[in-house]
PDB file of C-alpha atoms in Angstrom:
ATOM      1  CA  MET A 368      35.728 131.694  80.789  1.00  0.00           C
ATOM      2  CA  LYS A 369      33.675 130.867  83.844  1.00  0.00           C
ATOM      3  CA  LEU A 370      32.582 127.180  85.278  1.00  0.00           C
ATOM      4  CA  THR A 371      30.172 126.776  88.095  1.00  0.00           C
ATOM      5  CA  SER A 372      28.048 124.302  89.404  1.00  0.00           C
ATOM      6  CA  SER A 373      24.993 124.792  92.044  1.00  0.00           C
ATOM      7  CA  SER A 374      25.577 120.913  92.526  1.00  0.00           C
ATOM      8  CA  PHE A 375      28.378 121.234  94.822  1.00  0.00           C
ATOM      9  CA  GLN A 376      30.801 124.160  95.831  1.00  0.00           C
ATOM     10  CA  ASN A 377      34.105 124.349  94.010  1.00  0.00           C
ATOM     11  CA  SER A 378      36.679 122.391  95.898  1.00  0.00           C
ATOM     12  CA  GLY A 379      33.687 120.949  98.336  1.00  0.00           C
ATOM     13  CA  LYS A 380      32.169 117.749  98.983  1.00  0.00           C
ATOM     14  CA  ILE A 381      29.909 116.223  96.114  1.00  0.00           C
ATOM     15  CA  PRO A 382      26.641 115.102  97.295  1.00  0.00           C
ATOM     16  CA  ALA A 383      25.887 111.346  97.130  1.00  0.00           C
ATOM     17  CA  GLU A 384      23.262 112.257  94.289  1.00  0.00           C
ATOM     18  CA  PHE A 385      25.872 112.722  91.870  1.00  0.00           C
ATOM     19  CA  ALA A 386      27.974 109.810  93.232  1.00  0.00           C
ATOM     20  CA  PHE A 387      27.809 106.268  91.703  1.00  0.00           C
ATOM     21  CA  CYS A 388      28.044 104.817  95.085  1.00  0.00           C
ATOM     22  CA  ALA A 389      27.362 106.096  98.491  1.00  0.00           C
ATOM     23  CA  PRO A 390      28.456 104.939 101.860  1.00  0.00           C
ATOM     24  CA  ASP A 391      26.642 102.310 103.772  1.00  0.00           C
ATOM     25  CA  PRO A 392      27.013 101.295 107.186  1.00  0.00           C
ATOM     26  CA  GLN A 393      26.462  97.573 106.629  1.00  0.00           C
ATOM     27  CA  THR A 394      28.053  97.165 103.622  1.00  0.00           C
ATOM     28  CA  HIS A 395      30.803 100.053 103.289  1.00  0.00           C
ATOM     29  CA  VAL A 396      28.773 101.157 100.057  1.00  0.00           C
ATOM     30  CA  THR A 397      25.854 100.966  98.303  1.00  0.00           C
ATOM     31  CA  LEU A 398      24.710 102.029  94.833  1.00  0.00           C
ATOM     32  CA  SER A 399      23.488 105.827  94.517  1.00  0.00           C
ATOM     33  CA  LYS A 400      21.677 108.020  92.343  1.00  0.00           C
ATOM     34  CA  ASN A 401      24.510 108.542  89.686  1.00  0.00           C
ATOM     35  CA  ARG A 402      23.136 111.869  88.451  1.00  0.00           C
ATOM     36  CA  ASN A 403      25.361 114.071  86.516  1.00  0.00           C
ATOM     37  CA  PRO A 404      25.895 117.604  88.642  1.00  0.00           C
ATOM     38  CA  ASP A 405      24.569 120.735  86.921  1.00  0.00           C
ATOM     39  CA  LEU A 406      27.196 122.544  85.017  1.00  0.00           C
ATOM     40  CA  ALA A 407      27.075 126.454  83.660  1.00  0.00           C
ATOM     41  CA  TRP A 408      29.538 128.389  81.903  1.00  0.00           C
ATOM     42  CA  SER A 409      30.173 132.236  80.882  1.00  0.00           C
ATOM     43  CA  ASP A 410      32.621 134.321  79.033  1.00  0.00           C
ATOM     44  CA  VAL A 411      33.444 131.932  76.528  1.00  0.00           C
ATOM     45  CA  PRO A 412      36.294 132.973  74.035  1.00  0.00           C
ATOM     46  CA  ALA A 413      35.680 134.703  70.712  1.00  0.00           C
ATOM     47  CA  GLY A 414      35.828 132.189  67.879  1.00  0.00           C
ATOM     48  CA  THR A 415      34.669 129.166  70.159  1.00  0.00           C
ATOM     49  CA  LYS A 416      32.963 126.234  67.575  1.00  0.00           C
ATOM     50  CA  SER A 417      32.412 123.670  70.253  1.00  0.00           C
ATOM     51  CA  PHE A 418      32.941 122.570  73.850  1.00  0.00           C
ATOM     52  CA  ALA A 419      34.500 119.277  75.398  1.00  0.00           C
ATOM     53  CA  LEU A 420      34.166 118.439  79.102  1.00  0.00           C
ATOM     54  CA  ILE A 421      36.119 116.275  81.135  1.00  0.00           C
ATOM     55  CA  CYS A 422      35.694 114.710  84.598  1.00  0.00           C
ATOM     56  CA  HIS A 423      38.588 112.666  86.251  1.00  0.00           C
ATOM     57  CA  ASP A 424      39.729 111.400  89.552  1.00  0.00           C
ATOM     58  CA  TYR A 425      43.402 111.864  90.050  1.00  0.00           C
ATOM     59  CA  ASP A 426      43.673 110.035  93.373  1.00  0.00           C
ATOM     60  CA  VAL A 427      42.811 106.453  91.941  1.00  0.00           C
ATOM     61  CA  PRO A 428      45.393 103.935  93.844  1.00  0.00           C
ATOM     62  CA  GLY A 429      47.963 102.535  90.877  1.00  0.00           C
ATOM     63  CA  LYS A 430      47.563  99.186  92.334  1.00  0.00           C
ATOM     64  CA  PRO A 431      44.283  97.106  93.331  1.00  0.00           C
ATOM     65  CA  ASP A 432      45.845  94.864  95.515  1.00  0.00           C
ATOM     66  CA  ASP A 433      44.396  96.333  98.666  1.00  0.00           C
ATOM     67  CA  VAL A 434      41.049  98.135  97.364  1.00  0.00           C
ATOM     68  CA  ASN A 435      37.995  97.378  99.118  1.00  0.00           C
ATOM     69  CA  GLN A 436      39.863  94.817 101.288  1.00  0.00           C
ATOM     70  CA  GLU A 437      38.657  93.952 104.656  1.00  0.00           C
ATOM     71  CA  GLY A 438      41.368  94.499 107.250  1.00  0.00           C
ATOM     72  CA  ARG A 439      43.768  96.666 105.178  1.00  0.00           C
ATOM     73  CA  THR A 440      43.996 100.239 104.226  1.00  0.00           C
ATOM     74  CA  ILE A 441      45.196 101.939 100.953  1.00  0.00           C
ATOM     75  CA  PRO A 442      48.353 103.723 102.258  1.00  0.00           C
ATOM     76  CA  VAL A 443      48.932 107.276 101.326  1.00  0.00           C
ATOM     77  CA  THR A 444      52.084 106.653 100.028  1.00  0.00           C
ATOM     78  CA  LEU A 445      50.646 104.483  97.113  1.00  0.00           C
ATOM     79  CA  PRO A 446      51.379 105.980  93.827  1.00  0.00           C
ATOM     80  CA  ARG A 447      48.074 107.372  92.405  1.00  0.00           C
ATOM     81  CA  VAL A 448      46.950 107.290  88.747  1.00  0.00           C
ATOM     82  CA  ASP A 449      43.884 109.312  86.534  1.00  0.00           C
ATOM     83  CA  PHE A 450      40.555 107.786  86.344  1.00  0.00           C
ATOM     84  CA  TYR A 451      38.177 109.188  83.881  1.00  0.00           C
ATOM     85  CA  HIS A 452      34.477 109.600  84.924  1.00  0.00           C
ATOM     86  CA  TRP A 453      33.336 111.472  82.121  1.00  0.00           C
ATOM     87  CA  VAL A 454      34.127 112.358  78.502  1.00  0.00           C
ATOM     88  CA  LEU A 455      31.968 114.542  76.457  1.00  0.00           C
ATOM     89  CA  VAL A 456      32.802 116.454  72.919  1.00  0.00           C
ATOM     90  CA  ASP A 457      30.830 118.187  70.418  1.00  0.00           C
ATOM     91  CA  LEU A 458      28.716 120.358  72.950  1.00  0.00           C
ATOM     92  CA  HIS A 459      27.555 123.253  70.518  1.00  0.00           C
ATOM     93  CA  SER A 460      29.083 126.604  70.836  1.00  0.00           C
ATOM     94  CA  ASN A 461      25.371 127.992  71.953  1.00  0.00           C
ATOM     95  CA  ALA A 462      24.963 125.917  74.840  1.00  0.00           C
ATOM     96  CA  SER A 463      25.737 127.515  78.300  1.00  0.00           C
ATOM     97  CA  SER A 464      24.932 124.744  80.467  1.00  0.00           C
ATOM     98  CA  ILE A 465      24.176 121.271  81.519  1.00  0.00           C
ATOM     99  CA  LYS A 466      21.247 120.391  83.648  1.00  0.00           C
ATOM    100  CA  ALA A 467      21.594 117.947  86.586  1.00  0.00           C
ATOM    101  CA  GLY A 468      20.662 114.699  85.691  1.00  0.00           C
ATOM    102  CA  GLU A 469      20.326 115.491  81.868  1.00  0.00           C
ATOM    103  CA  PHE A 470      22.995 113.191  80.763  1.00  0.00           C
ATOM    104  CA  SER A 471      23.055 110.394  83.726  1.00  0.00           C
ATOM    105  CA  ASP A 472      20.065 109.716  86.106  1.00  0.00           C
ATOM    106  CA  GLY A 473      20.985 106.358  87.648  1.00  0.00           C
ATOM    107  CA  VAL A 474      23.360 103.521  87.358  1.00  0.00           C
ATOM    108  CA  THR A 475      23.073 101.229  84.401  1.00  0.00           C
ATOM    109  CA  ALA A 476      24.501  97.771  84.697  1.00  0.00           C
ATOM    110  CA  ARG A 477      26.951  96.673  81.695  1.00  0.00           C
ATOM    111  CA  GLY A 478      27.141 100.706  81.024  1.00  0.00           C
ATOM    112  CA  LYS A 479      25.059 103.477  79.081  1.00  0.00           C
ATOM    113  CA  LYS A 480      24.877 103.295  75.421  1.00  0.00           C
ATOM    114  CA  GLY A 481      26.947 105.568  73.246  1.00  0.00           C
ATOM    115  CA  PRO A 482      28.779 107.196  71.945  1.00  0.00           C
ATOM    116  CA  ALA A 483      25.601 109.487  70.723  1.00  0.00           C
ATOM    117  CA  GLY A 484      24.719 111.512  73.516  1.00  0.00           C
ATOM    118  CA  PRO A 485      21.941 114.230  74.016  1.00  0.00           C
ATOM    119  CA  HIS A 486      21.594 117.476  71.636  1.00  0.00           C
ATOM    120  CA  GLY A 487      24.056 116.143  69.314  1.00  0.00           C
ATOM    121  CA  THR A 488      27.045 115.424  71.702  1.00  0.00           C
ATOM    122  CA  ARG A 489      29.321 112.615  71.452  1.00  0.00           C
ATOM    123  CA  GLN A 490      30.439 110.507  74.864  1.00  0.00           C
ATOM    124  CA  GLY A 491      33.305 108.435  75.247  1.00  0.00           C
ATOM    125  CA  ILE A 492      33.818 105.292  77.769  1.00  0.00           C
ATOM    126  CA  ASN A 493      34.900 106.101  81.243  1.00  0.00           C
ATOM    127  CA  ASP A 494      36.956 103.808  83.231  1.00  0.00           C
ATOM    128  CA  TYR A 495      34.440 101.919  85.000  1.00  0.00           C
ATOM    129  CA  THR A 496      34.453 100.062  81.670  1.00  0.00           C
ATOM    130  CA  MET A 497      38.006  98.723  82.692  1.00  0.00           C
ATOM    131  CA  TRP A 498      37.055  98.449  86.536  1.00  0.00           C
ATOM    132  CA  PHE A 499      34.027  96.073  85.570  1.00  0.00           C
ATOM    133  CA  ALA A 500      35.616  94.535  82.648  1.00  0.00           C
ATOM    134  CA  SER A 501      35.898  90.704  84.840  1.00  0.00           C
ATOM    135  CA  ASP A 502      32.854  91.143  86.600  1.00  0.00           C
ATOM    136  CA  LYS A 503      30.150  89.070  85.007  1.00  0.00           C
ATOM    137  CA  ASP A 504      27.190  91.017  85.983  1.00  0.00           C
ATOM    138  CA  MET A 505      28.668  94.521  85.368  1.00  0.00           C
ATOM    139  CA  SER A 506      31.193  94.153  82.522  1.00  0.00           C
ATOM    140  CA  GLY A 507      30.421  96.283  79.556  1.00  0.00           C
ATOM    141  CA  ASP A 508      31.171  99.341  77.803  1.00  0.00           C
ATOM    142  CA  TYR A 509      30.154 102.483  80.228  1.00  0.00           C
ATOM    143  CA  PHE A 510      29.743 105.426  77.973  1.00  0.00           C
ATOM    144  CA  GLY A 511      29.093 109.123  79.407  1.00  0.00           C
ATOM    145  CA  TYR A 512      28.868 109.814  83.094  1.00  0.00           C
ATOM    146  CA  ASP A 513      29.510 107.624  85.867  1.00  0.00           C
ATOM    147  CA  GLY A 514      30.113 109.397  89.101  1.00  0.00           C
ATOM    148  CA  PRO A 515      32.187 108.954  92.207  1.00  0.00           C
ATOM    149  CA  CYS A 516      33.072 105.170  93.718  1.00  0.00           C
ATOM    150  CA  PRO A 517      36.249 105.900  95.670  1.00  0.00           C
ATOM    151  CA  PRO A 518      37.449 102.570  97.460  1.00  0.00           C
ATOM    152  CA  TRP A 519      36.017 102.654 101.018  1.00  0.00           C
ATOM    153  CA  ASN A 520      39.225 101.964 102.776  1.00  0.00           C
ATOM    154  CA  ASP A 521      41.371 104.537 101.445  1.00  0.00           C
ATOM    155  CA  THR A 522      43.252 106.709 103.572  1.00  0.00           C
ATOM    156  CA  ILE A 523      43.111 109.977 101.276  1.00  0.00           C
ATOM    157  CA  PRO A 524      40.196 111.899  99.806  1.00  0.00           C
ATOM    158  CA  HIS A 525      39.880 111.564  96.083  1.00  0.00           C
ATOM    159  CA  HIS A 526      39.668 114.746  94.069  1.00  0.00           C
ATOM    160  CA  TYR A 527      37.102 115.049  90.763  1.00  0.00           C
ATOM    161  CA  VAL A 528      37.832 117.698  88.348  1.00  0.00           C
ATOM    162  CA  PHE A 529      35.582 118.774  85.714  1.00  0.00           C
ATOM    163  CA  THR A 530      37.382 120.781  83.067  1.00  0.00           C
ATOM    164  CA  LEU A 531      35.804 122.393  80.271  1.00  0.00           C
ATOM    165  CA  TYR A 532      37.505 123.184  76.824  1.00  0.00           C
ATOM    166  CA  ALA A 533      36.592 125.552  74.310  1.00  0.00           C
ATOM    167  CA  LEU A 534      37.475 124.534  70.809  1.00  0.00           C
ATOM    168  CA  ASP A 535      37.751 126.283  67.681  1.00  0.00           C
ATOM    169  CA  ILE A 536      36.599 123.130  65.653  1.00  0.00           C
ATOM    170  CA  ASP A 537      32.881 122.070  65.082  1.00  0.00           C
ATOM    171  CA  LYS A 538      33.715 118.277  66.026  1.00  0.00           C
ATOM    172  CA  CYS A 539      36.399 116.661  68.244  1.00  0.00           C
ATOM    173  CA  PRO A 540      38.590 114.605  65.794  1.00  0.00           C
ATOM    174  CA  VAL A 541      37.938 111.307  67.742  1.00  0.00           C
ATOM    175  CA  SER A 542      35.869 108.416  66.712  1.00  0.00           C
ATOM    176  CA  GLY A 543      34.520 104.852  67.979  1.00  0.00           C
ATOM    177  CA  ALA A 544      34.589 104.365  71.849  1.00  0.00           C
ATOM    178  CA  PHE A 545      37.093 107.139  72.619  1.00  0.00           C
ATOM    179  CA  LYS A 546      38.642 107.737  76.242  1.00  0.00           C
ATOM    180  CA  GLY A 547      39.720 110.641  77.996  1.00  0.00           C
ATOM    181  CA  PRO A 548      43.456 110.355  76.847  1.00  0.00           C
ATOM    182  CA  ASP A 549      42.214 110.282  73.360  1.00  0.00           C
ATOM    183  CA  VAL A 550      40.523 113.739  73.465  1.00  0.00           C
ATOM    184  CA  LEU A 551      43.373 115.429  75.470  1.00  0.00           C
ATOM    185  CA  ALA A 552      45.645 114.308  72.444  1.00  0.00           C
ATOM    186  CA  ALA A 553      43.290 115.543  69.935  1.00  0.00           C
ATOM    187  CA  ILE A 554      42.880 119.063  71.293  1.00  0.00           C
ATOM    188  CA  ARG A 555      46.346 119.693  72.648  1.00  0.00           C
ATOM    189  CA  TRP A 556      47.479 123.390  72.185  1.00  0.00           C
ATOM    190  CA  PRO A 557      49.699 123.891  70.088  1.00  0.00           C
ATOM    191  CA  ARG A 558      50.010 120.122  68.450  1.00  0.00           C
ATOM    192  CA  ALA A 559      53.427 118.883  68.371  1.00  0.00           C
ATOM    193  CA  ASP A 560      52.763 118.142  64.594  1.00  0.00           C
ATOM    194  CA  ALA A 561      50.754 120.871  63.632  1.00  0.00           C
ATOM    195  CA  GLY A 562      51.276 124.584  62.877  1.00  0.00           C
ATOM    196  CA  ASP A 563      49.519 127.711  64.243  1.00  0.00           C
ATOM    197  CA  ALA A 564      46.355 126.953  61.582  1.00  0.00           C
ATOM    198  CA  ASP A 565      45.523 123.827  63.798  1.00  0.00           C
ATOM    199  CA  ARG A 566      45.246 125.303  67.400  1.00  0.00           C
ATOM    200  CA  ARG A 567      42.121 123.774  68.718  1.00  0.00           C
ATOM    201  CA  LEU A 568      42.130 124.879  72.002  1.00  0.00           C
ATOM    202  CA  GLN A 569      41.261 128.272  72.224  1.00  0.00           C
ATOM    203  CA  PRO A 570      44.404 130.296  73.871  1.00  0.00           C
ATOM    204  CA  GLU A 571      44.621 131.519  77.266  1.00  0.00           C
ATOM    205  CA  SER A 572      40.867 131.529  78.473  1.00  0.00           C
ATOM    206  CA  GLY A 573      39.795 128.566  76.687  1.00  0.00           C
ATOM    207  CA  ARG A 574      39.871 125.806  79.583  1.00  0.00           C
ATOM    208  CA  GLN A 575      38.370 126.089  82.832  1.00  0.00           C
ATOM    209  CA  SER A 576      37.708 123.564  85.651  1.00  0.00           C
ATOM    210  CA  LEU A 577      36.228 122.931  89.011  1.00  0.00           C
ATOM    211  CA  SER A 578      36.440 120.103  91.438  1.00  0.00           C
ATOM    212  CA  GLY A 579      34.682 118.013  94.320  1.00  0.00           C
ATOM    213  CA  THR A 580      35.395 115.173  96.899  1.00  0.00           C
ATOM    214  CA  ARG A 581      33.792 112.107  98.233  1.00  0.00           C
ATOM    215  CA  PHE A 582      33.143 110.908 100.635  1.00  0.00           C
ATOM    216  CA  GLU A 583      31.818 112.757 103.537  1.00  0.00           C
ATOM    217  CA  GLU A 584      33.713 110.302 106.089  1.00  0.00           C
ATOM    218  CA  ALA A 585      37.242 111.126 104.702  1.00  0.00           C
ATOM    219  CA  ARG A 586      39.876 110.640 107.378  1.00  0.00           C
ATOM    220  CA  PHE A 587      41.846 113.755 106.227  1.00  0.00           C
ATOM    221  CA  SER A 588      42.227 116.027 103.443  1.00  0.00           C
ATOM    222  CA  ARG A 589      45.625 117.277 101.887  1.00  0.00           C
ATOM    223  CA  PRO A 590      46.588 120.216  99.535  1.00  0.00           C
ATOM    224  CA  PHE A 591      45.087 120.313  95.956  1.00  0.00           C
ATOM    225  CA  ASP A 592      48.313 119.489  93.815  1.00  0.00           C
ATOM    226  CA  ARG A 593      47.499 121.569  90.385  1.00  0.00           C
ATOM    227  CA  SER A 594      50.304 120.097  88.537  1.00  0.00           C
ATOM    228  CA  ARG A 595      48.881 116.719  88.438  1.00  0.00           C
ATOM    229  CA  ARG A 596      45.665 118.145  87.056  1.00  0.00           C
ATOM    230  CA  ILE A 597      46.900 119.608  83.890  1.00  0.00           C
ATOM    231  CA  ASP A 598      50.000 117.717  82.922  1.00  0.00           C
ATOM    232  CA  GLN A 599      48.191 115.411  80.628  1.00  0.00           C
ATOM    233  CA  SER A 600      46.758 118.006  78.456  1.00  0.00           C
ATOM    234  CA  ARG A 601      50.004 120.031  78.305  1.00  0.00           C
ATOM    235  CA  SER A 602      47.278 123.132  77.011  1.00  0.00           C
ATOM    236  CA  ARG A 603      47.264 126.642  77.602  1.00  0.00           C
ATOM    237  CA  PRO A 604      45.647 127.735  80.754  1.00  0.00           C
ATOM    238  CA  ALA A 605      41.984 127.027  81.369  1.00  0.00           C
ATOM    239  CA  ILE A 606      39.039 126.928  83.377  1.00  0.00           C
ATOM    240  CA  ARG A 607      38.460 124.277  86.379  1.00  0.00           C
ATOM    241  CA  PHE A 608      36.254 123.533  89.281  1.00  0.00           C
ATOM    242  CA  TRP A 609      37.128 121.163  91.418  1.00  0.00           C
ATOM    243  CA  GLY A 610      35.947 119.208  94.940  1.00  0.00           C
ATOM    244  CA  ARG A 611      36.975 116.470  97.150  1.00  0.00           C
ATOM    245  CA  GLY A 612      35.705 113.003  97.861  1.00  0.00           C
ATOM    246  CA  ARG A 613      36.821 110.518 100.093  1.00  0.00           C
TER     247      ARG A 613
END
Protein backbone atom coordinates (compact mmCIF):
# COMPACT_ATOMS: atom_id res chain seq x y z
CA MET A 1 0.00 0.00 0.00
CA LYS A 2 1.26 3.46 -0.92
CA LEU A 3 0.24 6.73 0.77
CA THR A 4 0.99 10.12 -0.80
CA SER A 5 0.04 13.79 -0.50
CA SER A 6 0.38 16.79 -2.78
CA SER A 7 -0.09 19.13 0.20
CA PHE A 8 3.43 18.48 1.45
CA GLN A 9 6.34 16.19 0.69
CA ASN A 10 7.11 13.16 2.80
CA SER A 11 9.48 14.33 5.58
CA GLY A 12 9.04 17.92 4.36
CA LYS A 13 7.55 20.99 6.03
CA ILE A 14 3.78 21.26 6.33
CA PRO A 15 2.46 24.56 4.89
CA ALA A 16 0.62 26.91 7.28
CA GLU A 17 -2.58 26.32 5.29
CA PHE A 18 -2.83 22.89 6.92
CA ALA A 19 -1.92 24.04 10.44
CA PHE A 20 -4.06 25.16 13.38
CA CYS A 21 -1.77 28.15 13.89
CA ALA A 22 0.93 29.97 11.95
CA PRO A 23 3.96 32.08 12.98
CA ASP A 24 3.27 35.75 13.71
CA PRO A 25 6.06 38.33 14.22
CA GLN A 26 4.07 40.25 16.85
CA THR A 27 2.28 37.56 18.86
CA HIS A 28 4.46 34.52 18.03
CA VAL A 29 1.47 32.64 16.54
CA THR A 30 -1.93 33.34 15.05
CA LEU A 31 -4.81 31.10 14.01
CA SER A 32 -4.39 29.60 10.55
CA LYS A 33 -6.65 28.00 7.90
CA ASN A 34 -6.58 24.59 9.60
CA ARG A 35 -7.43 22.63 6.44
CA ASN A 36 -6.78 18.90 6.38
CA PRO A 37 -4.13 17.99 3.77
CA ASP A 38 -5.05 15.87 0.78
CA LEU A 39 -4.12 12.20 0.96
CA ALA A 40 -4.22 9.45 -1.65
CA TRP A 41 -3.47 5.74 -1.43
CA SER A 42 -3.10 2.79 -3.75
CA ASP A 43 -2.03 -0.88 -3.84
CA VAL A 44 -4.58 -1.74 -1.15
CA PRO A 45 -4.29 -5.24 0.36
CA ALA A 46 -6.85 -7.81 -0.81
CA GLY A 47 -9.68 -8.28 1.65
CA THR A 48 -9.67 -4.71 2.94
CA LYS A 49 -13.14 -3.69 4.16
CA SER A 50 -12.40 -0.26 5.66
CA PHE A 51 -9.60 2.13 6.55
CA ALA A 52 -8.59 4.00 9.69
CA LEU A 53 -6.44 7.14 9.65
CA ILE A 54 -4.46 8.62 12.52
CA CYS A 55 -2.28 11.73 12.64
CA HIS A 56 -0.11 12.30 15.68
CA ASP A 57 2.81 14.45 16.81
CA TYR A 58 5.33 12.54 18.93
CA ASP A 59 7.37 15.61 19.97
CA VAL A 60 4.96 17.25 22.43
CA PRO A 61 6.57 18.29 25.75
CA GLY A 62 5.80 15.88 28.57
CA LYS A 63 5.52 18.83 30.99
CA PRO A 64 3.76 22.11 30.09
CA ASP A 65 5.66 24.37 32.52
CA ASP A 66 7.75 26.18 29.87
CA VAL A 67 5.32 25.94 26.94
CA ASN A 68 4.81 29.33 25.21
CA GLN A 69 6.40 31.21 28.12
CA GLU A 70 8.29 34.44 27.42
CA GLY A 71 11.96 34.29 28.30
CA ARG A 72 11.99 30.49 28.37
CA THR A 73 12.73 27.70 25.94
CA ILE A 74 11.68 24.07 26.06
CA PRO A 75 14.85 21.99 26.45
CA VAL A 76 15.66 19.31 23.92
CA THR A 77 16.20 16.87 26.80
CA LEU A 78 12.61 17.13 28.03
CA PRO A 79 10.69 13.83 27.65
CA ARG A 80 8.16 13.95 24.81
CA VAL A 81 4.69 12.41 24.46
CA ASP A 82 2.17 11.74 21.69
CA PHE A 83 -0.46 14.32 20.73
CA TYR A 84 -3.26 13.12 18.44
CA HIS A 85 -4.39 15.57 15.75
CA TRP A 86 -6.77 13.35 13.78
CA VAL A 87 -8.52 10.06 14.46
CA LEU A 88 -10.73 8.84 11.60
CA VAL A 89 -12.36 5.43 11.18
CA ASP A 90 -14.84 3.63 8.90
CA LEU A 91 -13.44 5.00 5.66
CA HIS A 92 -15.04 2.78 3.02
CA SER A 93 -12.83 0.28 1.23
CA ASN A 94 -13.71 1.90 -2.10
CA ALA A 95 -12.16 5.20 -0.98
CA SER A 96 -8.77 6.03 -2.43
CA SER A 97 -8.28 9.66 -1.45
CA ILE A 98 -9.23 12.55 0.83
CA LYS A 99 -9.40 16.04 -0.62
CA ALA A 100 -7.69 19.03 1.00
CA GLY A 101 -10.17 20.79 3.27
CA GLU A 102 -12.76 18.01 2.93
CA PHE A 103 -12.81 17.18 6.65
CA SER A 104 -11.58 20.47 8.12
CA ASP A 105 -11.57 23.99 6.69
CA GLY A 106 -10.92 26.44 9.51
CA VAL A 107 -10.58 26.63 13.27
CA THR A 108 -13.82 25.97 15.18
CA ALA A 109 -13.84 27.32 18.73
CA ARG A 110 -14.92 24.60 21.18
CA GLY A 111 -14.36 21.99 18.48
CA LYS A 112 -16.08 20.56 15.46
CA LYS A 113 -19.12 18.34 15.87
CA GLY A 114 -18.78 14.57 15.96
CA PRO A 115 -18.33 11.70 15.93
CA ALA A 116 -20.27 11.47 12.61
CA GLY A 117 -18.05 12.56 9.72
CA PRO A 118 -18.33 12.90 5.93
CA HIS A 119 -19.15 9.85 3.77
CA GLY A 120 -20.27 7.65 6.64
CA THR A 121 -17.02 7.97 8.57
CA ARG A 122 -16.63 8.55 12.29
CA GLN A 123 -14.09 10.87 13.89
CA GLY A 124 -12.62 10.66 17.36
CA ILE A 125 -11.66 13.55 19.60
CA ASN A 126 -8.17 14.94 19.18
CA ASP A 127 -5.91 16.18 21.97
CA TYR A 128 -6.89 19.83 21.64
CA THR A 129 -9.82 18.64 23.78
CA MET A 130 -7.37 18.17 26.63
CA TRP A 131 -5.24 21.21 25.79
CA PHE A 132 -8.17 23.66 25.88
CA ALA A 133 -10.01 22.00 28.77
CA SER A 134 -9.43 24.94 31.16
CA ASP A 135 -9.87 27.70 28.54
CA LYS A 136 -13.27 29.36 29.00
CA ASP A 137 -13.38 30.50 25.36
CA MET A 138 -12.06 27.35 23.67
CA SER A 139 -12.98 24.36 25.85
CA GLY A 140 -15.01 21.60 24.24
CA ASP A 141 -14.79 18.28 22.41
CA TYR A 142 -12.53 18.65 19.37
CA PHE A 143 -13.63 16.00 16.89
CA GLY A 144 -11.80 15.38 13.63
CA TYR A 145 -8.75 17.13 12.26
CA ASP A 146 -7.06 20.08 13.93
CA GLY A 147 -3.59 20.71 12.58
CA PRO A 148 -0.15 21.59 13.93
CA CYS A 149 0.41 24.32 16.49
CA PRO A 150 3.70 23.48 18.21
CA PRO A 151 5.03 25.66 21.05
CA TRP A 152 6.70 28.72 19.59
CA ASN A 153 9.56 28.42 22.10
CA ASP A 154 10.45 24.77 21.50
CA THR A 155 14.03 23.88 20.59
CA ILE A 156 13.18 20.96 18.32
CA PRO A 157 10.99 20.57 15.22
CA HIS A 158 7.76 18.64 15.66
CA HIS A 159 6.99 15.65 13.45
CA TYR A 160 3.42 14.91 12.33
CA VAL A 161 2.82 11.35 11.20
CA PHE A 162 -0.22 10.42 9.09
CA THR A 163 -0.81 6.65 9.24
CA LEU A 164 -3.39 4.81 7.16
CA TYR A 165 -4.55 1.37 8.31
CA ALA A 166 -6.24 -1.17 6.01
CA LEU A 167 -8.69 -3.23 8.08
CA ASP A 168 -10.61 -6.43 7.40
CA ILE A 169 -13.73 -5.20 9.24
CA ASP A 170 -16.45 -2.80 8.04
CA LYS A 171 -16.69 -0.84 11.28
CA CYS A 172 -13.94 -0.12 13.78
CA PRO A 173 -15.02 -1.47 17.20
CA VAL A 174 -14.91 1.85 19.06
CA SER A 175 -17.78 4.05 20.21
CA GLY A 176 -18.64 7.43 21.71
CA ALA A 177 -15.94 10.07 21.97
CA PHE A 178 -13.10 7.66 21.19
CA LYS A 179 -9.43 8.67 21.08
CA GLY A 180 -6.34 7.63 19.17
CA PRO A 181 -5.19 4.99 21.69
CA ASP A 182 -8.71 3.48 21.64
CA VAL A 183 -8.45 2.88 17.89
CA LEU A 184 -4.92 1.54 18.10
CA ALA A 185 -5.99 -0.93 20.78
CA ALA A 186 -9.00 -2.01 18.72
CA ILE A 187 -6.99 -2.75 15.56
CA ARG A 188 -3.87 -4.20 17.16
CA TRP A 189 -2.54 -7.15 15.11
CA PRO A 190 -2.76 -9.79 16.35
CA ARG A 191 -4.84 -8.94 19.40
CA ALA A 192 -3.45 -10.40 22.62
CA ASP A 193 -6.88 -11.76 23.57
CA ALA A 194 -7.94 -13.09 20.17
CA GLY A 195 -7.11 -15.88 17.79
CA ASP A 196 -6.16 -15.78 14.14
CA ALA A 197 -9.79 -15.23 13.11
CA ASP A 198 -9.75 -11.75 14.68
CA ARG A 199 -6.88 -10.20 12.77
CA ARG A 200 -8.24 -6.73 12.06
CA LEU A 201 -5.18 -5.06 10.62
CA GLN A 202 -4.30 -6.46 7.23
CA PRO A 203 -0.88 -8.17 7.57
CA GLU A 204 2.42 -6.97 6.11
CA SER A 205 1.10 -4.30 3.71
CA GLY A 206 -1.83 -3.06 5.77
CA ARG A 207 -0.43 0.16 7.21
CA GLN A 208 1.29 3.12 5.59
CA SER A 209 2.45 6.49 6.90
CA LEU A 210 3.73 9.85 5.78
CA SER A 211 4.91 12.76 7.87
CA GLY A 212 5.71 16.47 7.82
CA THR A 213 6.99 19.18 10.15
CA ARG A 214 6.09 22.68 11.36
CA PHE A 215 7.29 25.46 11.51
CA GLU A 216 9.62 27.06 8.99
CA GLU A 217 11.66 28.85 11.66
CA ALA A 218 12.75 25.61 13.32
CA ARG A 219 16.17 26.14 14.86
CA PHE A 220 17.41 22.68 14.02
CA SER A 221 16.18 19.28 13.04
CA ARG A 222 17.00 15.83 14.30
CA PRO A 223 16.94 12.31 12.85
CA PHE A 224 13.53 10.74 12.50
CA ASP A 225 13.06 8.10 15.19
CA ARG A 226 11.07 5.24 13.67
CA SER A 227 10.74 3.33 16.93
CA ARG A 228 8.73 6.14 18.53
CA ARG A 229 6.23 6.05 15.66
CA ILE A 230 5.27 2.40 15.91
CA ASP A 231 5.52 1.52 19.60
CA GLN A 232 1.85 2.15 20.33
CA SER A 233 0.23 0.01 17.63
CA ARG A 234 2.39 -3.11 18.06
CA SER A 235 1.10 -4.10 14.66
CA ARG A 236 2.65 -5.52 11.52
CA PRO A 237 4.59 -3.09 9.26
CA ALA A 238 2.44 -0.44 7.60
CA ILE A 239 2.48 2.57 5.29
CA ARG A 240 3.56 5.93 6.70
CA PHE A 241 4.09 9.46 5.46
CA TRP A 242 5.85 11.96 7.68
CA GLY A 243 7.03 15.56 7.81
CA ARG A 244 8.61 18.04 10.17
CA GLY A 245 7.26 21.14 11.87
CA ARG A 246 9.04 23.51 14.27
